[in-house]
Coordinates of C-alpha atoms in Angstrom, one line a residue:
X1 CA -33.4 176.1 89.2
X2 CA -31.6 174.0 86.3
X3 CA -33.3 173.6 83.3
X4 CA -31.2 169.9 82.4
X5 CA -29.7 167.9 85.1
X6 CA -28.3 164.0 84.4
X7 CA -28.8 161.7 86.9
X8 CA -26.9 158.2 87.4
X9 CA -28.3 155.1 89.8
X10 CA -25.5 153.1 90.7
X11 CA -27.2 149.5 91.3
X12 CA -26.0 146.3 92.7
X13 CA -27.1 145.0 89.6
X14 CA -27.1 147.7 86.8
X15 CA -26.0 151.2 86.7
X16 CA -28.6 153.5 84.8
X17 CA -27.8 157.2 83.5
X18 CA -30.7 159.5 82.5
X19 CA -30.8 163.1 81.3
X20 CA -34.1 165.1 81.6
X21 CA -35.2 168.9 81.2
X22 CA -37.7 170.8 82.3
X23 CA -39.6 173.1 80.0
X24 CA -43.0 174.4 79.8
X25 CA -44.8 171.0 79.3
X26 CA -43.3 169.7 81.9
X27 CA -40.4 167.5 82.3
X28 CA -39.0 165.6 79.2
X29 CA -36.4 162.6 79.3
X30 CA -33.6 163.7 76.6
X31 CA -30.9 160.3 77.6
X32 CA -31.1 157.1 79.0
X33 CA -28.3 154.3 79.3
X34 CA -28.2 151.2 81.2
X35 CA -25.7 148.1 81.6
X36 CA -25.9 145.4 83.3
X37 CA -22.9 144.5 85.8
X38 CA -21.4 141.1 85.6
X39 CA -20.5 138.4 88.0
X40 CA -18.6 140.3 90.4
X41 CA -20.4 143.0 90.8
X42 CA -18.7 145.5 88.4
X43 CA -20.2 147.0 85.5
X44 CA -18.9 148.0 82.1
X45 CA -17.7 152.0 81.6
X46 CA -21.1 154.0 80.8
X47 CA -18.1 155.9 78.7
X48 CA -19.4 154.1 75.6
X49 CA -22.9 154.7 75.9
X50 CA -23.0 158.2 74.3
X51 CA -24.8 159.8 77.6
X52 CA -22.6 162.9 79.0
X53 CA -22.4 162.6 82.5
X54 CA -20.7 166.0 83.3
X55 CA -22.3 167.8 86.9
X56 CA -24.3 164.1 87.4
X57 CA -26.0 163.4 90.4
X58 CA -25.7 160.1 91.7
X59 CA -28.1 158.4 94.1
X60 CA -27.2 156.3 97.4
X61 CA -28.9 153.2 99.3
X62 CA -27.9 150.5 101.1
X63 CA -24.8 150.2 103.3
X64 CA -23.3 153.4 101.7
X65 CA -25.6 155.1 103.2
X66 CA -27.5 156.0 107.0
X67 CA -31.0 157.5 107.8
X68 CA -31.4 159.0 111.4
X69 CA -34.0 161.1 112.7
X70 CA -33.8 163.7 115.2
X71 CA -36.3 165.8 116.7
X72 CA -35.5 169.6 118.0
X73 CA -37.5 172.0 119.2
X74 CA -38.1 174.7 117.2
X75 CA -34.6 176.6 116.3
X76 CA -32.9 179.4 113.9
X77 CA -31.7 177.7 110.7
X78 CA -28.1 178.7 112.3
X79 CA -28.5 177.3 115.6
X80 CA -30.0 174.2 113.9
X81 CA -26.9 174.1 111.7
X82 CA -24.3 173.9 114.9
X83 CA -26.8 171.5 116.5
X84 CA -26.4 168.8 113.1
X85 CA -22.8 169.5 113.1
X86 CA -22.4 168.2 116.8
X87 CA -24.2 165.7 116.0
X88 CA -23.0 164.6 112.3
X89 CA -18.9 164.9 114.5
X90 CA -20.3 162.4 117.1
X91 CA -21.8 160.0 114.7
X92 CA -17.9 160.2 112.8
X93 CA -16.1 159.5 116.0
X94 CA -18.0 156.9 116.4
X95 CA -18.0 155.4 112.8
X96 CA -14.1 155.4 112.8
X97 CA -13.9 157.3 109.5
X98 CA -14.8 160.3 107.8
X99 CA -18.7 161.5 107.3
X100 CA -20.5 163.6 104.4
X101 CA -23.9 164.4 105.7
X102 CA -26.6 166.6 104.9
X103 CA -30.0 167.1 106.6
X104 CA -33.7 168.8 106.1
X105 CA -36.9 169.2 107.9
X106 CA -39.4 166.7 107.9
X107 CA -43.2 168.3 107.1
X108 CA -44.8 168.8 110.1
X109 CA -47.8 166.7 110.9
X110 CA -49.1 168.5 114.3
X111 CA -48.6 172.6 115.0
X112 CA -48.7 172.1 118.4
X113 CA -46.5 169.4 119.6
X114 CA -43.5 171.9 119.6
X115 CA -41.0 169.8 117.9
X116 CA -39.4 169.3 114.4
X117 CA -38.3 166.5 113.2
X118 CA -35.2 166.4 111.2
X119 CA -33.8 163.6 108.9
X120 CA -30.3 163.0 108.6
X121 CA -28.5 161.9 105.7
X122 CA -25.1 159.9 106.0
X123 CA -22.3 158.9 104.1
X124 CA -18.8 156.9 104.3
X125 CA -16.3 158.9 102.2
X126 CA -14.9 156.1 100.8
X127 CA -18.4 155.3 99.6
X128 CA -18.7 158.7 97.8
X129 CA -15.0 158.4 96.7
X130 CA -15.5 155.0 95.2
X131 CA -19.4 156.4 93.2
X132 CA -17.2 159.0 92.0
X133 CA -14.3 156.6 90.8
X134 CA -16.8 154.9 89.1
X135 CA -18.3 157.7 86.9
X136 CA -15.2 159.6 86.4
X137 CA -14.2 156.0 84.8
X138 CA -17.1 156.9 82.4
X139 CA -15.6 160.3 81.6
X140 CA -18.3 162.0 84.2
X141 CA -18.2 164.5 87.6
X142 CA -20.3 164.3 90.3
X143 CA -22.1 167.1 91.7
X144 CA -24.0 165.7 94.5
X145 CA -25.5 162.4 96.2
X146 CA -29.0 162.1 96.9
X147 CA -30.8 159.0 99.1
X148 CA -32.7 157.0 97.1
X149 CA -35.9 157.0 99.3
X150 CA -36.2 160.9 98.7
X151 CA -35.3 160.7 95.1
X152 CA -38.2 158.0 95.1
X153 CA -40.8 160.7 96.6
X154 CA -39.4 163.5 94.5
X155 CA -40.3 161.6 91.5
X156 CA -43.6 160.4 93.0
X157 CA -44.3 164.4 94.0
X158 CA -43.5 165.6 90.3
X159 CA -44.3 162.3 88.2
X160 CA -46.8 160.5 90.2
X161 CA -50.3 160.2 90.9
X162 CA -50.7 162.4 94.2
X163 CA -53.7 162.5 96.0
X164 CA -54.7 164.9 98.7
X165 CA -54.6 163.1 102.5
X166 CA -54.0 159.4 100.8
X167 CA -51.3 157.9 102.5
X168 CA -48.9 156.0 99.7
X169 CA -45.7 153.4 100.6
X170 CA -43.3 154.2 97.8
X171 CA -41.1 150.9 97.4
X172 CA -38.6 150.4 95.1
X173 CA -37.1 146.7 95.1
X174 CA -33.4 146.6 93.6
X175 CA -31.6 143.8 93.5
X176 CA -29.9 143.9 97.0
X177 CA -32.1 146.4 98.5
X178 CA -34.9 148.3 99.4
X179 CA -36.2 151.8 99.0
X180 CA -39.2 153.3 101.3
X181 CA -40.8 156.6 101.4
X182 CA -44.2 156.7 103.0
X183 CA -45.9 159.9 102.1
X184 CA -49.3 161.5 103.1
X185 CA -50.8 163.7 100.4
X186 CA -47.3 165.7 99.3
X187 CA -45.9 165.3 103.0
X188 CA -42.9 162.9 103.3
X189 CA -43.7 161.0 107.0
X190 CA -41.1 158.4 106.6
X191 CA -37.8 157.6 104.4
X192 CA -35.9 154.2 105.2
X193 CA -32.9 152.2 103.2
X194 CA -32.4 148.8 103.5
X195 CA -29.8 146.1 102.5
X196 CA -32.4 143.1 101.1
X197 CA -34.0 143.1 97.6
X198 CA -35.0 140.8 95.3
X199 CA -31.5 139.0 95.6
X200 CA -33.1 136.9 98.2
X201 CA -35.1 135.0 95.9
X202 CA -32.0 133.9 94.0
X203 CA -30.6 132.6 96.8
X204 CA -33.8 130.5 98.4
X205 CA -33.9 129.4 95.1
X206 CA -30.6 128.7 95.1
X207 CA -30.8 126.5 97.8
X208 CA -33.6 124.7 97.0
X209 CA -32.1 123.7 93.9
X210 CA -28.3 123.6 94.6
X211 CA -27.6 125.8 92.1
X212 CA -25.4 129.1 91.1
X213 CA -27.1 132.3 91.8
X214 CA -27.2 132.7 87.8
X215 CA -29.1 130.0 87.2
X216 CA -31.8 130.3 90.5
X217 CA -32.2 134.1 88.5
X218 CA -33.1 132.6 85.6
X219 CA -35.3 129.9 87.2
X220 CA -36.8 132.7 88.8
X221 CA -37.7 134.6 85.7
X222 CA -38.7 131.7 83.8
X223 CA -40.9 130.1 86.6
X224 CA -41.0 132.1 89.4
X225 CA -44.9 132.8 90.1
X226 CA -45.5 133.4 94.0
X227 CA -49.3 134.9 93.2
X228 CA -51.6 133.7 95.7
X229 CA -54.6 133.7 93.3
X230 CA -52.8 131.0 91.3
X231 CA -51.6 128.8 93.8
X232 CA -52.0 125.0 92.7
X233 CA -52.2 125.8 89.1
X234 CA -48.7 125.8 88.1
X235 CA -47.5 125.0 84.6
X236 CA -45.0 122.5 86.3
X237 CA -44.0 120.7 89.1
X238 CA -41.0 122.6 89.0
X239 CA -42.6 126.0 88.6
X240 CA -44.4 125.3 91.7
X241 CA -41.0 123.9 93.9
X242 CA -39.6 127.4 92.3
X243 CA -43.1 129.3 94.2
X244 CA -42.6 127.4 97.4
X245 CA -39.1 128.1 97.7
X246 CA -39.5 131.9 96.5
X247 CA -42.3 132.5 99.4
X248 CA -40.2 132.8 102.3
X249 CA -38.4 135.4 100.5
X250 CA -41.7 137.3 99.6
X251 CA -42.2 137.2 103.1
X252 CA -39.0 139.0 103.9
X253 CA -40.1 141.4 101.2
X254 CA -43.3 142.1 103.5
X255 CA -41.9 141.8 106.4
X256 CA -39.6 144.9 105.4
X257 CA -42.3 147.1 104.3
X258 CA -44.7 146.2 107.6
X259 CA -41.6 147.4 110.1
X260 CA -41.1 150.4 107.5
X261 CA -44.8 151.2 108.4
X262 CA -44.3 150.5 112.1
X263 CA -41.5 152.5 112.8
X264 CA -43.2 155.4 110.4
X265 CA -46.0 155.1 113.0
X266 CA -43.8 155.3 116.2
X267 CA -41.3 158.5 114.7
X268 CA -45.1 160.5 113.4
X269 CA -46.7 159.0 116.6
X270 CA -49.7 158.7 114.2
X271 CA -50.8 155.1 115.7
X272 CA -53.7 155.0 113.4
X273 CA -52.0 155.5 110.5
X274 CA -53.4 153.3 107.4
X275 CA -51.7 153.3 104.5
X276 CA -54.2 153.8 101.0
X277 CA -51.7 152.1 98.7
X278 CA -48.3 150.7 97.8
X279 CA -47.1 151.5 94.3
X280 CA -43.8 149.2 93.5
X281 CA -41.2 149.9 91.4
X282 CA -37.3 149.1 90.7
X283 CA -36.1 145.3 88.9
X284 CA -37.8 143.3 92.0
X285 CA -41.5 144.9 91.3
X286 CA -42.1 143.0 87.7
X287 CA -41.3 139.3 89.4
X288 CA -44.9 137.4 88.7
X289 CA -47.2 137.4 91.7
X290 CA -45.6 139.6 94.3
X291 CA -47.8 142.4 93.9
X292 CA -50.4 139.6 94.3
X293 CA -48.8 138.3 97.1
X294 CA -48.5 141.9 99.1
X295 CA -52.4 142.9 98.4
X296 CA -52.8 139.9 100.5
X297 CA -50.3 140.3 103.1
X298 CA -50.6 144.0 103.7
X299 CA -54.4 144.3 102.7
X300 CA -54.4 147.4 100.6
X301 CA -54.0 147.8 96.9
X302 CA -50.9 147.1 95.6
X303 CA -49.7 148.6 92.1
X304 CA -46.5 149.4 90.0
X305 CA -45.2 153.2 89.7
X306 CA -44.8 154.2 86.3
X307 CA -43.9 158.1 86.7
X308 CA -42.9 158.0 82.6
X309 CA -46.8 157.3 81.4
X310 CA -46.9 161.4 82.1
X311 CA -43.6 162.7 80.6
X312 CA -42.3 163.7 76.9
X313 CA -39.9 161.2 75.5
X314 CA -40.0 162.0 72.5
X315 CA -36.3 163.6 72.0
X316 CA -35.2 160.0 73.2
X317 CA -33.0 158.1 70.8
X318 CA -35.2 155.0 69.2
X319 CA -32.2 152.5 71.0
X320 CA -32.5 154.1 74.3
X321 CA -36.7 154.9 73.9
X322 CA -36.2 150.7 73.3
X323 CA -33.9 150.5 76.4
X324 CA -35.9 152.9 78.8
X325 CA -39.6 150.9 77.7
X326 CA -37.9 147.6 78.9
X327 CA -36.6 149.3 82.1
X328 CA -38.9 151.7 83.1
X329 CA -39.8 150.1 86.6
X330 CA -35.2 150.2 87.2
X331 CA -35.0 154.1 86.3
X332 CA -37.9 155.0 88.5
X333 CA -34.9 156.2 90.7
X334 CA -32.5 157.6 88.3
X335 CA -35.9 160.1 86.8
X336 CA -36.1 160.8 90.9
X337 CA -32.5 162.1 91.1
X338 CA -32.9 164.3 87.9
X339 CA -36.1 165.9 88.6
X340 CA -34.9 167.3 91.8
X341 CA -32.7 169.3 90.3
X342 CA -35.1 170.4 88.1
X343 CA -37.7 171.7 90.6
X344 CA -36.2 173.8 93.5
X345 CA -39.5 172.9 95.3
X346 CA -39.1 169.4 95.7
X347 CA -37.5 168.2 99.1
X348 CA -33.6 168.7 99.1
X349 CA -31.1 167.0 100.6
X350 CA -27.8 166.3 98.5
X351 CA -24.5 165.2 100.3
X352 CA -22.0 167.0 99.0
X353 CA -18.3 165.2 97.7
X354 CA -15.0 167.1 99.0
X355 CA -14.5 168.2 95.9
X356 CA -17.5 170.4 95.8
X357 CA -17.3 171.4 99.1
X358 CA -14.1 173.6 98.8
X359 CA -15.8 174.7 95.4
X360 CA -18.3 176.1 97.4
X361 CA -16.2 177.3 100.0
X362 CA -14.4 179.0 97.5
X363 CA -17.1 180.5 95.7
X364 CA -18.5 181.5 99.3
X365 CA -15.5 182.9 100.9
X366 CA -12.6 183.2 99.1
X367 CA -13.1 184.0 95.7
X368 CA -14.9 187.6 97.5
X369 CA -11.6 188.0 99.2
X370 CA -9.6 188.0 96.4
X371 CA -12.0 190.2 94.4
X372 CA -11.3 192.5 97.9
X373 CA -8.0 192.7 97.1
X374 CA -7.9 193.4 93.2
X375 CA -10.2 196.2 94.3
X376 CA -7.7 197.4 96.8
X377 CA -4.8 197.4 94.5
X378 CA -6.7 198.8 91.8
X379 CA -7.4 202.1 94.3
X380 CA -4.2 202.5 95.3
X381 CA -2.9 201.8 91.8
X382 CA -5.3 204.6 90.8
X383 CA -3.7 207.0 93.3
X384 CA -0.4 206.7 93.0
X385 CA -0.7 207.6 89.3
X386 CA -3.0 210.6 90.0
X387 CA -1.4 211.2 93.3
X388 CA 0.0 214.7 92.0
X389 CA -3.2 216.0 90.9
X390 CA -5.9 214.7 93.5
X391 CA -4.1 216.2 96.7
X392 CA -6.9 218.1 97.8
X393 CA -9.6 215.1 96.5
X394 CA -7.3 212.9 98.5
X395 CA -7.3 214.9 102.0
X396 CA -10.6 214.6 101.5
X397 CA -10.7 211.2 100.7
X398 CA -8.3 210.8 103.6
X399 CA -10.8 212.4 106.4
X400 CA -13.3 210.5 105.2
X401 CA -11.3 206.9 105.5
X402 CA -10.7 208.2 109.0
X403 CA -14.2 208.4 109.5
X404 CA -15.0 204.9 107.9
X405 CA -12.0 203.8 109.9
X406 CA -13.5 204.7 113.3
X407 CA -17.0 203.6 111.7
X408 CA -15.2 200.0 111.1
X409 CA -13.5 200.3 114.4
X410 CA -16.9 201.2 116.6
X411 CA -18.5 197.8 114.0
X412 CA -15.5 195.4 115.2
X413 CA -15.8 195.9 118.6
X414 CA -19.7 195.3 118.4
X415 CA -18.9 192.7 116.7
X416 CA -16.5 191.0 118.9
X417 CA -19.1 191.2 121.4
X418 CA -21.1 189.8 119.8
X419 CA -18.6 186.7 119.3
X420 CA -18.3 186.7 122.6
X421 CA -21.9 186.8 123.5
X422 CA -22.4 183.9 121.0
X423 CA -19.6 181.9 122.3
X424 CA -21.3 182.2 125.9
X425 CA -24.8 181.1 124.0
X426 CA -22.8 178.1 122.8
X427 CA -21.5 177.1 125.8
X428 CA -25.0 177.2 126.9
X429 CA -26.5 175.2 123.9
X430 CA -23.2 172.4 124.7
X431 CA -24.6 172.4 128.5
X432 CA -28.4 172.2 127.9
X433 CA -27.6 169.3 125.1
X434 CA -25.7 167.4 127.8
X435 CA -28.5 167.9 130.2
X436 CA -30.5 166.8 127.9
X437 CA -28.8 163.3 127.4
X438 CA -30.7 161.6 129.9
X439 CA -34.2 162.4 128.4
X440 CA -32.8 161.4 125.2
X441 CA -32.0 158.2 126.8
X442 CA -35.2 158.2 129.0
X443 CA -37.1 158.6 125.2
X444 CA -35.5 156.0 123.2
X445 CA -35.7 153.2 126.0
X446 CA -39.5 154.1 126.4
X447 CA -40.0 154.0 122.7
X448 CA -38.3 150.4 122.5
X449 CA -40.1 149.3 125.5
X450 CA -43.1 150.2 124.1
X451 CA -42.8 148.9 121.0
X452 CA -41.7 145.6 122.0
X453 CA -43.5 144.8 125.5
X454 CA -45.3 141.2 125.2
X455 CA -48.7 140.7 127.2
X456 CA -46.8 138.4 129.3
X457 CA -45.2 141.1 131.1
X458 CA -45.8 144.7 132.7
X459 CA -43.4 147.3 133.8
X460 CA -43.6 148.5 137.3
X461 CA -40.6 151.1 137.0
X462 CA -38.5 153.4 134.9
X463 CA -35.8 155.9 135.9
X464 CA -33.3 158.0 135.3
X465 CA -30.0 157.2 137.6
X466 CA -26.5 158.9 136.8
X467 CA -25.5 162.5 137.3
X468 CA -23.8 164.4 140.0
X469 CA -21.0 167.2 139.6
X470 CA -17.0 167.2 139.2
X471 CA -15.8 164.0 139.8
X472 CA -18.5 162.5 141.7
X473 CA -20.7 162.4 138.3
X474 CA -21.9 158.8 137.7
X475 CA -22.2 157.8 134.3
X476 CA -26.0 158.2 133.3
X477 CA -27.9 155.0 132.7
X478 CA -32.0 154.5 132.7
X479 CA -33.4 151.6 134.6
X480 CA -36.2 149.7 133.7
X481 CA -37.9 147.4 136.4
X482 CA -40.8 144.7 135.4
X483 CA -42.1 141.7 136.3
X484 CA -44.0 139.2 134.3
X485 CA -45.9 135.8 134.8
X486 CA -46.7 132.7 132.7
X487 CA -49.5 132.6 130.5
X488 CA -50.3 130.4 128.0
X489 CA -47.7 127.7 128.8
X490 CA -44.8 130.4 128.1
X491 CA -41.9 130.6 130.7
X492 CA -41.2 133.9 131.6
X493 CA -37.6 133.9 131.6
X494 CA -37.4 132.7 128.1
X495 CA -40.4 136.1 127.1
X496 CA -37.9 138.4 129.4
X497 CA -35.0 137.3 127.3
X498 CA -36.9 138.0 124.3
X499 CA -38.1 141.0 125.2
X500 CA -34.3 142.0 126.3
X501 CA -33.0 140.7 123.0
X502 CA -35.9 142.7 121.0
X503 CA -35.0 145.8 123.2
X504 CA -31.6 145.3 122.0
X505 CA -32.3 145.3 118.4
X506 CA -34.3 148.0 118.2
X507 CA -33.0 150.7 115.6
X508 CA -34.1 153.2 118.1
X509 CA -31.8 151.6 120.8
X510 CA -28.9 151.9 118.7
X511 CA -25.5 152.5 120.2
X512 CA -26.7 151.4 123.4
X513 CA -26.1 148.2 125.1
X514 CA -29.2 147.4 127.6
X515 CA -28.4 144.4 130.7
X516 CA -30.3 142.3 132.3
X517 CA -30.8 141.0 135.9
X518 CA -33.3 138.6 138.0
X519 CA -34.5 140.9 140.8
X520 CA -35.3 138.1 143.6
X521 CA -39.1 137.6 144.5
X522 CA -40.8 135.8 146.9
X523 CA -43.7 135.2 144.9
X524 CA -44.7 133.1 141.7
X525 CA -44.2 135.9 139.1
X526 CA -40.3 137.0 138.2
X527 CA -38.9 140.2 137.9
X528 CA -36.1 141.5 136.0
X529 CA -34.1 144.9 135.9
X530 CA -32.7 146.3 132.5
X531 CA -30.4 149.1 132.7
X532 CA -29.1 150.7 129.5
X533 CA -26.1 152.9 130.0
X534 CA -25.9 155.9 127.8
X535 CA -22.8 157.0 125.7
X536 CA -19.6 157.9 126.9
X537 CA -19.2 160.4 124.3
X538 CA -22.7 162.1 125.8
X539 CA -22.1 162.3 129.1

């Protein structure tokens, strides 16, 4: 465990570094920079700020970065291991460029369902490459990149104000997106990244007002009040166009968190999960009102995270103590990348840049076999000058490298059966996994279905088709039959396309392409057929 790590949060709209120790008291904040980037997106070298950013870890959201969850049955660490890297290969064929991923277990919330559930972190290189360009323009390295979302619950595990069984929604509101962790006492259930943030009030403002994003920010921070408790009370006519137009936008806010919730229902299958409370952080949580405005559209408490009210800052620099008061809610991520470095027990996952991978290799493998070989020459070195004296010691020495020999000899051929016997084992893991395809499929269509079936209609069937041996396999494909009638005035064509189209966009569904067709009836009500072939690459 370190005792000191730095930390740096690349934002859309700032780029924060913070250095923090751990000690007996606790966890103490020892740096903190911050500057704002300008117009086009680029911010000024942290170079000149003072904070070393040597061994930093930097923190990813957004479009750098993918979430995926997979759930395996119970496996070795190893087996596991060759399981994600089929998996982490497939998801890089099909991105069309290089992947850096890494990947932990997800606490699990029943013994006896006989799964794990694994989440899966993801990264472009060229996203890594260009974090890295940007902090070795500041004179820094990086060490490793950590999501956002579990830097968020690291923080709230080591900072925050846990409470056994309550269910909390961790969001942190950046200026182009969102962070979610949804935890249950000290259990992570959920962690989700998303590309919206509390840029879409600048731009319905924006729009309202025909003006430049610049000046709908600073409308919004001047006027902006979207508190339902103060609705009709506004200190201006303008103030209150700023409110209407900023509502939609609060809306998109809610509406992220809600589907964050749903989906963290569907993955835990805990369908009466209720969540306690929502603690906001990051730029987006001070705007006036919108804790106001969630209470009321999520009907729970709704409060701001504050991890630093329980840490030492009292190495800080005045400037930066100055700085870091102003920004607290912003570095809530930046203090959630640092302190899991600090605490080995805090949930790990940290994508690793080339860079340190062959650093690793080469403290794992290579630098042992070169330390091999200086032993080696330094034996043989040894003998050759004593050569003349040790004749005896080295007949000796002799019969007994015979016997290691044939010791060594009897180990290699155990062990190339057992290479063999695991290569066999593999071949059988490969074949069960491509059996396996179509209950994937089979899983992730009945998921979507049921998450997105309207009253209107009912499902009659759903199959498996596809299969077969040598060249007579069919590509797999699951078939869903229904039928549906009107109700309520609504034409059941236009709820079958909707409920094709919501099918479709379904995160679970992704990579696969359902289609539809009428299935001819001699009745009122009309039935369709959706079939949803499965990968190529699976099959």
């Amino acid at each position: 465990m370190a005792t000191k790590a730095t930390a740096c949060d690349l934002g859309s709209h700032s780029a924060k570094a913070l250095v923090a120790s751990a000690g007996k008291h606790g966890v103490k904040v020892l740096r903190f920079a911050a500057v704002q980037r300008g117009d086009d997106g680029v911010a000024p070298s942290l170079a000149g700020c003072g904070v070393p950013l040597g061994g930093a870890v930097c923190g990813l959201t957004g479009r750098d970065m993918m979430l995926r969850y997979s759930q395996v049955p119970p496996t070795p660490d190893w087996q596991l291991r060759n399981l994600m890297d089929l998996e982490i290969a497939d998801l890089s064929q099909q991105s069309g460029g290089a992947l850096s991923a890494d990947y932990n277990l997800l606490p699990s919330q029943d013994a006896e369902s006989g799964v794990d559930t694994v989440l899966l972190a993801l990264a472009k290189d060229e996203a890594l490459d260009r974090c890295q360009s940007e902090v070795a323009a500041a004179g820094g390295t990086v060490a490793a990149f950590v999501p956002n979302c579990t830097a968020l619950y690291n923080c709230f595990l080591k900072c925050g104000p846990v409470e056994a069984d309550a269910v909390v929604c961790l969001v942190h509101v950046g200026h182009q997106t969102i962070d979610v962790a949804i935890v249950k006492g000290t259990d992570l259930l959920f962690a989700r990244n998303l590309s919206s943030g509390a840029k879409v009030f600048d731009d319905a403002i924006a729009g309202a007002f025909g003006v430049s994003e610049r000046k709908a920010e600073a409308l919004k921070k001047d006027l902006l009040d979207i508190d339902p408790a103060n609705r009709g009370r506004h200190a201006s006519g303008q103030a209150e166009k700023v409110a209407l137009a900023a509502t939609s936008a609060a809306g998109a806010i809610t509406s992220a968190i809600q589907s964050s919730i749903s989906f963290c229902k569907a993955q835990t299958k805990m369908a009466d999960l209720r969540v306690d409370r929502v603690l906001l952080s990051g730029g987006g949580a001070r705007l006036r009102g919108l804790r106001g405005f969630l209470r009321e559209a999520l009907r729970c408490p709704v409060e701001e995270f504050d991890p630093f009210a329980n840490l030492d800052l009292s190495d800080l620099p005045p400037a930066e103590a100055e700085l870091l008061a102003s920004m607290r809610s912003e570095a809530v991520i930046a203090l959630g990348l640092a302190v899991g470095r600090l605490d080995d027990s805090l949930y790990a996952i940290e994508i690793l840049p080339e860079a340190a991978r062959k650093a690793q290799r080469f403290r794992e493998r290579t630098i042992w076999n070169i330390a091999a070989g200086v032993v080696v020459a330094a034996v043989l070195a040894l003998e050759w000058s004593h050569g003349s004296k040790v004749v005896a010691a080295a007949q000796v020495a002799g019969s007994q490298l015979r016997r290691q020999i044939g010791a060594a000899t009897a180990i290699q051929t155990d062990a190339e059966g057992q290479i063999a016997a695991n290569k066999s084992e593999r071949g059988l893991v490969e074949h069960l996994a491509n059996q396996a395809l179509v209950q994937h499929g089979l899983l992730r269509v009945s998921r979507a279905v049921a998450a997105h079936l309207p009253p209107q209609l009912w499902i009659e069937k759903i199959e498996a088709s596809g299969g077969g041996a040598g060249g007579q396999r069919k590509r797999p494909a699951i078939v869903v039959e229904g039928a549906g009638k009107e109700v309520d005035g609504v034409q059941t064509s236009s709820v079958i396309l909707a409920f094709k189209q919501a099918m479709q966009a379904d995160p679970g569904m992704a990579g696969l392409e359902p289609t539809m067709v009428p299935i001819p009836t001699q009745d009122k009500s009309e039935r369709f057929r959706i079939t949803v072939e499965l990968a190529k690459e699976a099959q």
